[in-house]
Amino acid sequence: MREAEELLKILEGAREVFVLTGAGVSTPSGIPDFRGKGGLYERISPEVFSIERFKKDPSFFYRQIGPMLKIILDAEPNPAHYLIAELERRGRVKLVATQNIDGLHQKAGNRKVVELHGSLEAAHCLSCGRSFSKEDYLQEALRGRVPRCSCGGVIKPDVVFFGEPLPSRALYEAIKAASSADLCLVMGSSLAVYPASSLPEYTLAHGGKLVIINLGETYLDPLAHRKFDLPVEKISREALRLLGVN
Ligand code: OAD
């Protein structure tokens, strides 16, 4: 596959790579994306991820999303995650900033990861602020029921809903890495949700290159040094093979 060779050549020419990932890197692991073909928003309204709506009616979120969390928890990394992990091992990757909450980059072996939209690992009570671990709240959530704190308050996973700010430390780290990188590699994101979508602009503004691997258009395609409109797992599998990694 000529494209994988081309991708590796671009990566080899880079001093420091900032990787931005979205739901498209996890579809080959069986987790649906949001706006792609067959994505979640063809079946459910984005309102399910609105913090306003969650506060008014948390059962709306847990009924629709709760049972789906099992797919995320059981998922395994795919070649796209493994390629990024291999690039980190080879000292190429400065940071991976992901919009995903599935923890698959860490599962694949990446250490330098920031989760821009949070994760399912922890949760907190919206009334008293008490923290909970995954084990404390997921059983109820998986049954589509609202997990509750001993104070009676609603427990919300520490994932970012529409209307909530991004975790400031994660965003700060991502902006810093995107600004110093000479290559931003976007994988599997429609780049439709701000501020994550704007991160490649920090690399571009500092004279770096942008490479996008995504099925479908993004608003930054015209500014990309190279756009691969290909399945991430396909080009990644071939790149891993060329690197001698199985
Ligand atoms: P999207 O669903 O918006 O975009 C995923 C992109 O990946 C789409 O353009 C797909 O066509 C593409 N894609 C799917 N499978 C692919 C594959 N195997 N290879 C290459 N491309 C593939 O997901 P995100 O950009 O991550 O936020 O969405 C950003 C945020 O919107 C999410 O974090 C979530 C959502 O609403 C919140 O819920 C706050």
PDB file of N, CA and C and ligand atoms in Angstrom, residues 21-28 32-37 39 41 46 49 99-101 117 160-162 187-193 196 213-218 228-233, ligand 1:
ATOM      1  N   THR A  21      -6.810  12.331  18.093  1.00  0.00           N
ATOM      2  CA  THR A  21      -7.688  11.252  17.618  1.00  0.00           C
ATOM      3  C   THR A  21      -9.139  11.511  17.994  1.00  0.00           C
ATOM      4  N   GLY A  22     -10.010  10.853  17.222  1.00  0.00           N
ATOM      5  CA  GLY A  22     -11.444  10.930  17.472  1.00  0.00           C
ATOM      6  C   GLY A  22     -12.062   9.546  17.354  1.00  0.00           C
ATOM      7  N   ALA A  23     -13.367   9.523  17.369  1.00  0.00           N
ATOM      8  CA  ALA A  23     -14.116   8.264  17.433  1.00  0.00           C
ATOM      9  C   ALA A  23     -13.768   7.299  16.280  1.00  0.00           C
ATOM     10  N   GLY A  24     -13.313   7.849  15.153  1.00  0.00           N
ATOM     11  CA  GLY A  24     -12.980   7.000  13.999  1.00  0.00           C
ATOM     12  C   GLY A  24     -11.821   6.043  14.242  1.00  0.00           C
ATOM     13  N   VAL A  25     -10.958   6.310  15.231  1.00  0.00           N
ATOM     14  CA  VAL A  25      -9.876   5.337  15.504  1.00  0.00           C
ATOM     15  C   VAL A  25     -10.421   4.137  16.277  1.00  0.00           C
ATOM     16  N   SER A  26     -11.610   4.276  16.835  1.00  0.00           N
ATOM     17  CA  SER A  26     -12.132   3.165  17.640  1.00  0.00           C
ATOM     18  C   SER A  26     -13.266   2.398  16.951  1.00  0.00           C
ATOM     19  N   THR A  27     -13.727   2.876  15.790  1.00  0.00           N
ATOM     20  CA  THR A  27     -14.767   2.089  15.095  1.00  0.00           C
ATOM     21  C   THR A  27     -14.256   0.697  14.708  1.00  0.00           C
ATOM     22  N   PRO A  28     -12.978   0.545  14.309  1.00  0.00           N
ATOM     23  CA  PRO A  28     -12.510  -0.822  14.004  1.00  0.00           C
ATOM     24  C   PRO A  28     -12.450  -1.709  15.258  1.00  0.00           C
ATOM     25  N   PRO A  32     -19.122   2.449  17.966  1.00  0.00           N
ATOM     26  CA  PRO A  32     -19.623   3.347  16.910  1.00  0.00           C
ATOM     27  C   PRO A  32     -19.126   4.782  17.094  1.00  0.00           C
ATOM     28  N   ASP A  33     -18.955   5.491  15.964  1.00  0.00           N
ATOM     29  CA  ASP A  33     -18.607   6.914  16.090  1.00  0.00           C
ATOM     30  C   ASP A  33     -19.904   7.728  16.178  1.00  0.00           C
ATOM     31  N   PHE A  34     -19.809   9.036  15.991  1.00  0.00           N
ATOM     32  CA  PHE A  34     -20.981   9.899  16.163  1.00  0.00           C
ATOM     33  C   PHE A  34     -21.558  10.341  14.816  1.00  0.00           C
ATOM     34  N   ARG A  35     -20.664  10.867  13.946  1.00  0.00           N
ATOM     35  CA  ARG A  35     -21.133  11.498  12.714  1.00  0.00           C
ATOM     36  C   ARG A  35     -20.767  10.729  11.452  1.00  0.00           C
ATOM     37  N   GLY A  36     -20.048   9.641  11.602  1.00  0.00           N
ATOM     38  CA  GLY A  36     -19.681   8.836  10.431  1.00  0.00           C
ATOM     39  C   GLY A  36     -20.874   8.019   9.955  1.00  0.00           C
ATOM     40  N   LYS A  37     -20.611   7.204   8.915  1.00  0.00           N
ATOM     41  CA  LYS A  37     -21.662   6.328   8.373  1.00  0.00           C
ATOM     42  C   LYS A  37     -22.076   5.326   9.454  1.00  0.00           C
ATOM     43  N   GLY A  39     -23.147   6.120  12.296  1.00  0.00           N
ATOM     44  CA  GLY A  39     -22.767   6.691  13.600  1.00  0.00           C
ATOM     45  C   GLY A  39     -23.953   6.861  14.552  1.00  0.00           C
ATOM     46  N   TYR A  41     -25.300   9.371  15.960  1.00  0.00           N
ATOM     47  CA  TYR A  41     -26.281  10.442  15.765  1.00  0.00           C
ATOM     48  C   TYR A  41     -27.303  10.131  14.663  1.00  0.00           C
ATOM     49  N   PRO A  46     -27.962  14.227  19.658  1.00  0.00           N
ATOM     50  CA  PRO A  46     -26.812  14.721  20.419  1.00  0.00           C
ATOM     51  C   PRO A  46     -27.239  15.303  21.774  1.00  0.00           C
ATOM     52  N   PHE A  49     -26.140  14.031  25.166  1.00  0.00           N
ATOM     53  CA  PHE A  49     -24.872  14.425  25.787  1.00  0.00           C
ATOM     54  C   PHE A  49     -24.890  15.890  26.250  1.00  0.00           C
ATOM     55  N   GLN A  99     -10.208  12.575  21.831  1.00  0.00           N
ATOM     56  CA  GLN A  99     -11.571  12.971  22.198  1.00  0.00           C
ATOM     57  C   GLN A  99     -12.337  11.756  22.692  1.00  0.00           C
ATOM     58  N   ASN A 100     -11.679  10.594  22.679  1.00  0.00           N
ATOM     59  CA  ASN A 100     -12.363   9.355  23.044  1.00  0.00           C
ATOM     60  C   ASN A 100     -12.285   9.091  24.543  1.00  0.00           C
ATOM     61  N   ILE A 101     -13.291   8.377  25.029  1.00  0.00           N
ATOM     62  CA  ILE A 101     -13.364   8.099  26.470  1.00  0.00           C
ATOM     63  C   ILE A 101     -13.118   6.623  26.738  1.00  0.00           C
ATOM     64  N   HIS A 117     -11.999  14.791  26.448  1.00  0.00           N
ATOM     65  CA  HIS A 117     -13.409  14.689  26.825  1.00  0.00           C
ATOM     66  C   HIS A 117     -13.615  13.770  28.027  1.00  0.00           C
ATOM     67  N   VAL A 160     -16.953  14.665  29.366  1.00  0.00           N
ATOM     68  CA  VAL A 160     -17.393  16.032  29.063  1.00  0.00           C
ATOM     69  C   VAL A 160     -18.681  15.991  28.235  1.00  0.00           C
ATOM     70  N   PHE A 161     -19.680  16.664  28.736  1.00  0.00           N
ATOM     71  CA  PHE A 161     -20.944  16.785  28.010  1.00  0.00           C
ATOM     72  C   PHE A 161     -20.956  18.123  27.274  1.00  0.00           C
ATOM     73  N   PHE A 162     -21.833  18.253  26.288  1.00  0.00           N
ATOM     74  CA  PHE A 162     -21.996  19.551  25.629  1.00  0.00           C
ATOM     75  C   PHE A 162     -22.459  20.557  26.676  1.00  0.00           C
ATOM     76  N   MET A 187      -6.319  11.609  13.342  1.00  0.00           N
ATOM     77  CA  MET A 187      -6.815  10.298  12.919  1.00  0.00           C
ATOM     78  C   MET A 187      -8.259  10.097  13.390  1.00  0.00           C
ATOM     79  N   GLY A 188      -9.156   9.832  12.443  1.00  0.00           N
ATOM     80  CA  GLY A 188     -10.518   9.451  12.789  1.00  0.00           C
ATOM     81  C   GLY A 188     -11.322  10.486  13.524  1.00  0.00           C
ATOM     82  N   SER A 189     -11.252  11.717  13.069  1.00  0.00           N
ATOM     83  CA  SER A 189     -12.120  12.749  13.666  1.00  0.00           C
ATOM     84  C   SER A 189     -12.724  13.616  12.576  1.00  0.00           C
ATOM     85  N   SER A 190     -13.995  13.951  12.751  1.00  0.00           N
ATOM     86  CA  SER A 190     -14.654  14.849  11.791  1.00  0.00           C
ATOM     87  C   SER A 190     -14.238  16.298  12.044  1.00  0.00           C
ATOM     88  N   LEU A 191     -13.531  16.537  13.155  1.00  0.00           N
ATOM     89  CA  LEU A 191     -13.126  17.893  13.571  1.00  0.00           C
ATOM     90  C   LEU A 191     -14.327  18.831  13.592  1.00  0.00           C
ATOM     91  N   ALA A 192     -15.415  18.320  14.150  1.00  0.00           N
ATOM     92  CA  ALA A 192     -16.659  19.100  14.186  1.00  0.00           C
ATOM     93  C   ALA A 192     -16.910  19.738  15.541  1.00  0.00           C
ATOM     94  N   VAL A 193     -16.138  19.315  16.553  1.00  0.00           N
ATOM     95  CA  VAL A 193     -16.437  19.797  17.907  1.00  0.00           C
ATOM     96  C   VAL A 193     -15.278  20.621  18.477  1.00  0.00           C
ATOM     97  N   ALA A 196     -11.468  20.945  20.675  1.00  0.00           N
ATOM     98  CA  ALA A 196     -10.532  19.914  20.195  1.00  0.00           C
ATOM     99  C   ALA A 196     -10.227  20.107  18.709  1.00  0.00           C
ATOM    100  N   ILE A 213      -5.868  11.532   8.527  1.00  0.00           N
ATOM    101  CA  ILE A 213      -6.368  10.239   8.045  1.00  0.00           C
ATOM    102  C   ILE A 213      -7.805  10.137   8.536  1.00  0.00           C
ATOM    103  N   ASN A 214      -8.737  10.291   7.635  1.00  0.00           N
ATOM    104  CA  ASN A 214     -10.151  10.258   8.031  1.00  0.00           C
ATOM    105  C   ASN A 214     -11.035   9.923   6.837  1.00  0.00           C
ATOM    106  N   LEU A 215     -12.016   9.064   7.097  1.00  0.00           N
ATOM    107  CA  LEU A 215     -13.027   8.785   6.076  1.00  0.00           C
ATOM    108  C   LEU A 215     -14.016   9.944   6.096  1.00  0.00           C
ATOM    109  N   GLY A 216     -13.980  10.748   5.064  1.00  0.00           N
ATOM    110  CA  GLY A 216     -14.881  11.902   5.033  1.00  0.00           C
ATOM    111  C   GLY A 216     -14.133  13.194   5.269  1.00  0.00           C
ATOM    112  N   GLU A 217     -14.846  14.271   4.914  1.00  0.00           N
ATOM    113  CA  GLU A 217     -14.210  15.602   4.934  1.00  0.00           C
ATOM    114  C   GLU A 217     -14.067  16.178   6.335  1.00  0.00           C
ATOM    115  N   THR A 218     -13.078  17.061   6.479  1.00  0.00           N
ATOM    116  CA  THR A 218     -12.990  17.886   7.683  1.00  0.00           C
ATOM    117  C   THR A 218     -12.741  19.324   7.213  1.00  0.00           C
ATOM    118  N   PHE A 228      -5.428  11.560   3.864  1.00  0.00           N
ATOM    119  CA  PHE A 228      -5.681  10.175   3.448  1.00  0.00           C
ATOM    120  C   PHE A 228      -7.134   9.855   3.761  1.00  0.00           C
ATOM    121  N   ASP A 229      -7.960   9.728   2.742  1.00  0.00           N
ATOM    122  CA  ASP A 229      -9.366   9.389   2.965  1.00  0.00           C
ATOM    123  C   ASP A 229      -9.485   7.867   2.964  1.00  0.00           C
ATOM    124  N   LEU A 230      -8.943   7.279   4.017  1.00  0.00           N
ATOM    125  CA  LEU A 230      -8.809   5.810   4.084  1.00  0.00           C
ATOM    126  C   LEU A 230      -9.173   5.332   5.481  1.00  0.00           C
ATOM    127  N   PRO A 231      -9.529   4.049   5.607  1.00  0.00           N
ATOM    128  CA  PRO A 231      -9.751   3.510   6.951  1.00  0.00           C
ATOM    129  C   PRO A 231      -8.439   3.532   7.747  1.00  0.00           C
ATOM    130  N   VAL A 232      -8.487   4.082   8.948  1.00  0.00           N
ATOM    131  CA  VAL A 232      -7.255   4.204   9.758  1.00  0.00           C
ATOM    132  C   VAL A 232      -6.612   2.847  10.028  1.00  0.00           C
ATOM    133  N   GLU A 233      -7.457   1.831  10.222  1.00  0.00           N
ATOM    134  CA  GLU A 233      -6.898   0.521  10.588  1.00  0.00           C
ATOM    135  C   GLU A 233      -6.125  -0.086   9.413  1.00  0.00           C
TER     136      GLU A 233
HETATM  137  P1  OAD B   1     -17.141  11.917  14.778  1.00  0.00           P
HETATM  138  O1  OAD B   1     -18.108  10.794  14.797  1.00  0.00           O
HETATM  139  O2  OAD B   1     -17.666  13.299  14.660  1.00  0.00           O
HETATM  140  O3  OAD B   1     -16.094  11.715  13.599  1.00  0.00           O
HETATM  141  C1  OAD B   1     -15.504  10.480  13.356  1.00  0.00           C
HETATM  142  C2  OAD B   1     -14.920  10.522  11.974  1.00  0.00           C
HETATM  143  O4  OAD B   1     -14.180   9.328  11.783  1.00  0.00           O
HETATM  144  C3  OAD B   1     -15.969  10.580  10.871  1.00  0.00           C
HETATM  145  O5  OAD B   1     -15.605  11.573   9.917  1.00  0.00           O
HETATM  146  C4  OAD B   1     -15.918   9.183  10.244  1.00  0.00           C
HETATM  147  O6  OAD B   1     -16.233   9.168   8.872  1.00  0.00           O
HETATM  148  C5  OAD B   1     -14.482   8.807  10.513  1.00  0.00           C
HETATM  149  N1  OAD B   1     -14.254   7.358  10.591  1.00  0.00           N
HETATM  150  C6  OAD B   1     -15.042   6.403  11.127  1.00  0.00           C
HETATM  151  N2  OAD B   1     -14.450   5.198  11.076  1.00  0.00           N
HETATM  152  C7  OAD B   1     -13.243   5.399  10.468  1.00  0.00           C
HETATM  153  C8  OAD B   1     -12.164   4.537  10.105  1.00  0.00           C
HETATM  154  N3  OAD B   1     -12.196   3.231  10.345  1.00  0.00           N
HETATM  155  N4  OAD B   1     -11.094   5.099   9.489  1.00  0.00           N
HETATM  156  C9  OAD B   1     -11.040   6.436   9.219  1.00  0.00           C
HETATM  157  N5  OAD B   1     -12.027   7.277   9.542  1.00  0.00           N
HETATM  158  C10 OAD B   1     -13.121   6.780  10.154  1.00  0.00           C
HETATM  159  O7  OAD B   1     -16.221  11.730  16.085  1.00  0.00           O
HETATM  160  P2  OAD B   1     -15.283  12.814  16.776  1.00  0.00           P
HETATM  161  O8  OAD B   1     -14.625  13.675  15.777  1.00  0.00           O
HETATM  162  O9  OAD B   1     -14.461  12.076  17.754  1.00  0.00           O
HETATM  163  O10 OAD B   1     -18.229  14.599  22.132  1.00  0.00           O
HETATM  164  O11 OAD B   1     -16.358  13.658  17.561  1.00  0.00           O
HETATM  165  C11 OAD B   1     -15.988  14.617  18.481  1.00  0.00           C
HETATM  166  C12 OAD B   1     -16.960  14.662  19.621  1.00  0.00           C
HETATM  167  O12 OAD B   1     -18.312  14.729  19.150  1.00  0.00           O
HETATM  168  C13 OAD B   1     -16.989  13.421  20.491  1.00  0.00           C
HETATM  169  O13 OAD B   1     -15.936  13.358  21.419  1.00  0.00           O
HETATM  170  C14 OAD B   1     -18.304  13.525  21.175  1.00  0.00           C
HETATM  171  C15 OAD B   1     -19.146  13.889  19.984  1.00  0.00           C
HETATM  172  O14 OAD B   1     -20.328  14.549  20.224  1.00  0.00           O
HETATM  173  C16 OAD B   1     -19.096  14.676  23.150  1.00  0.00           C
HETATM  174  O15 OAD B   1     -19.953  13.862  23.340  1.00  0.00           O
HETATM  175  C17 OAD B   1     -18.892  15.860  24.044  1.00  0.00           C
END
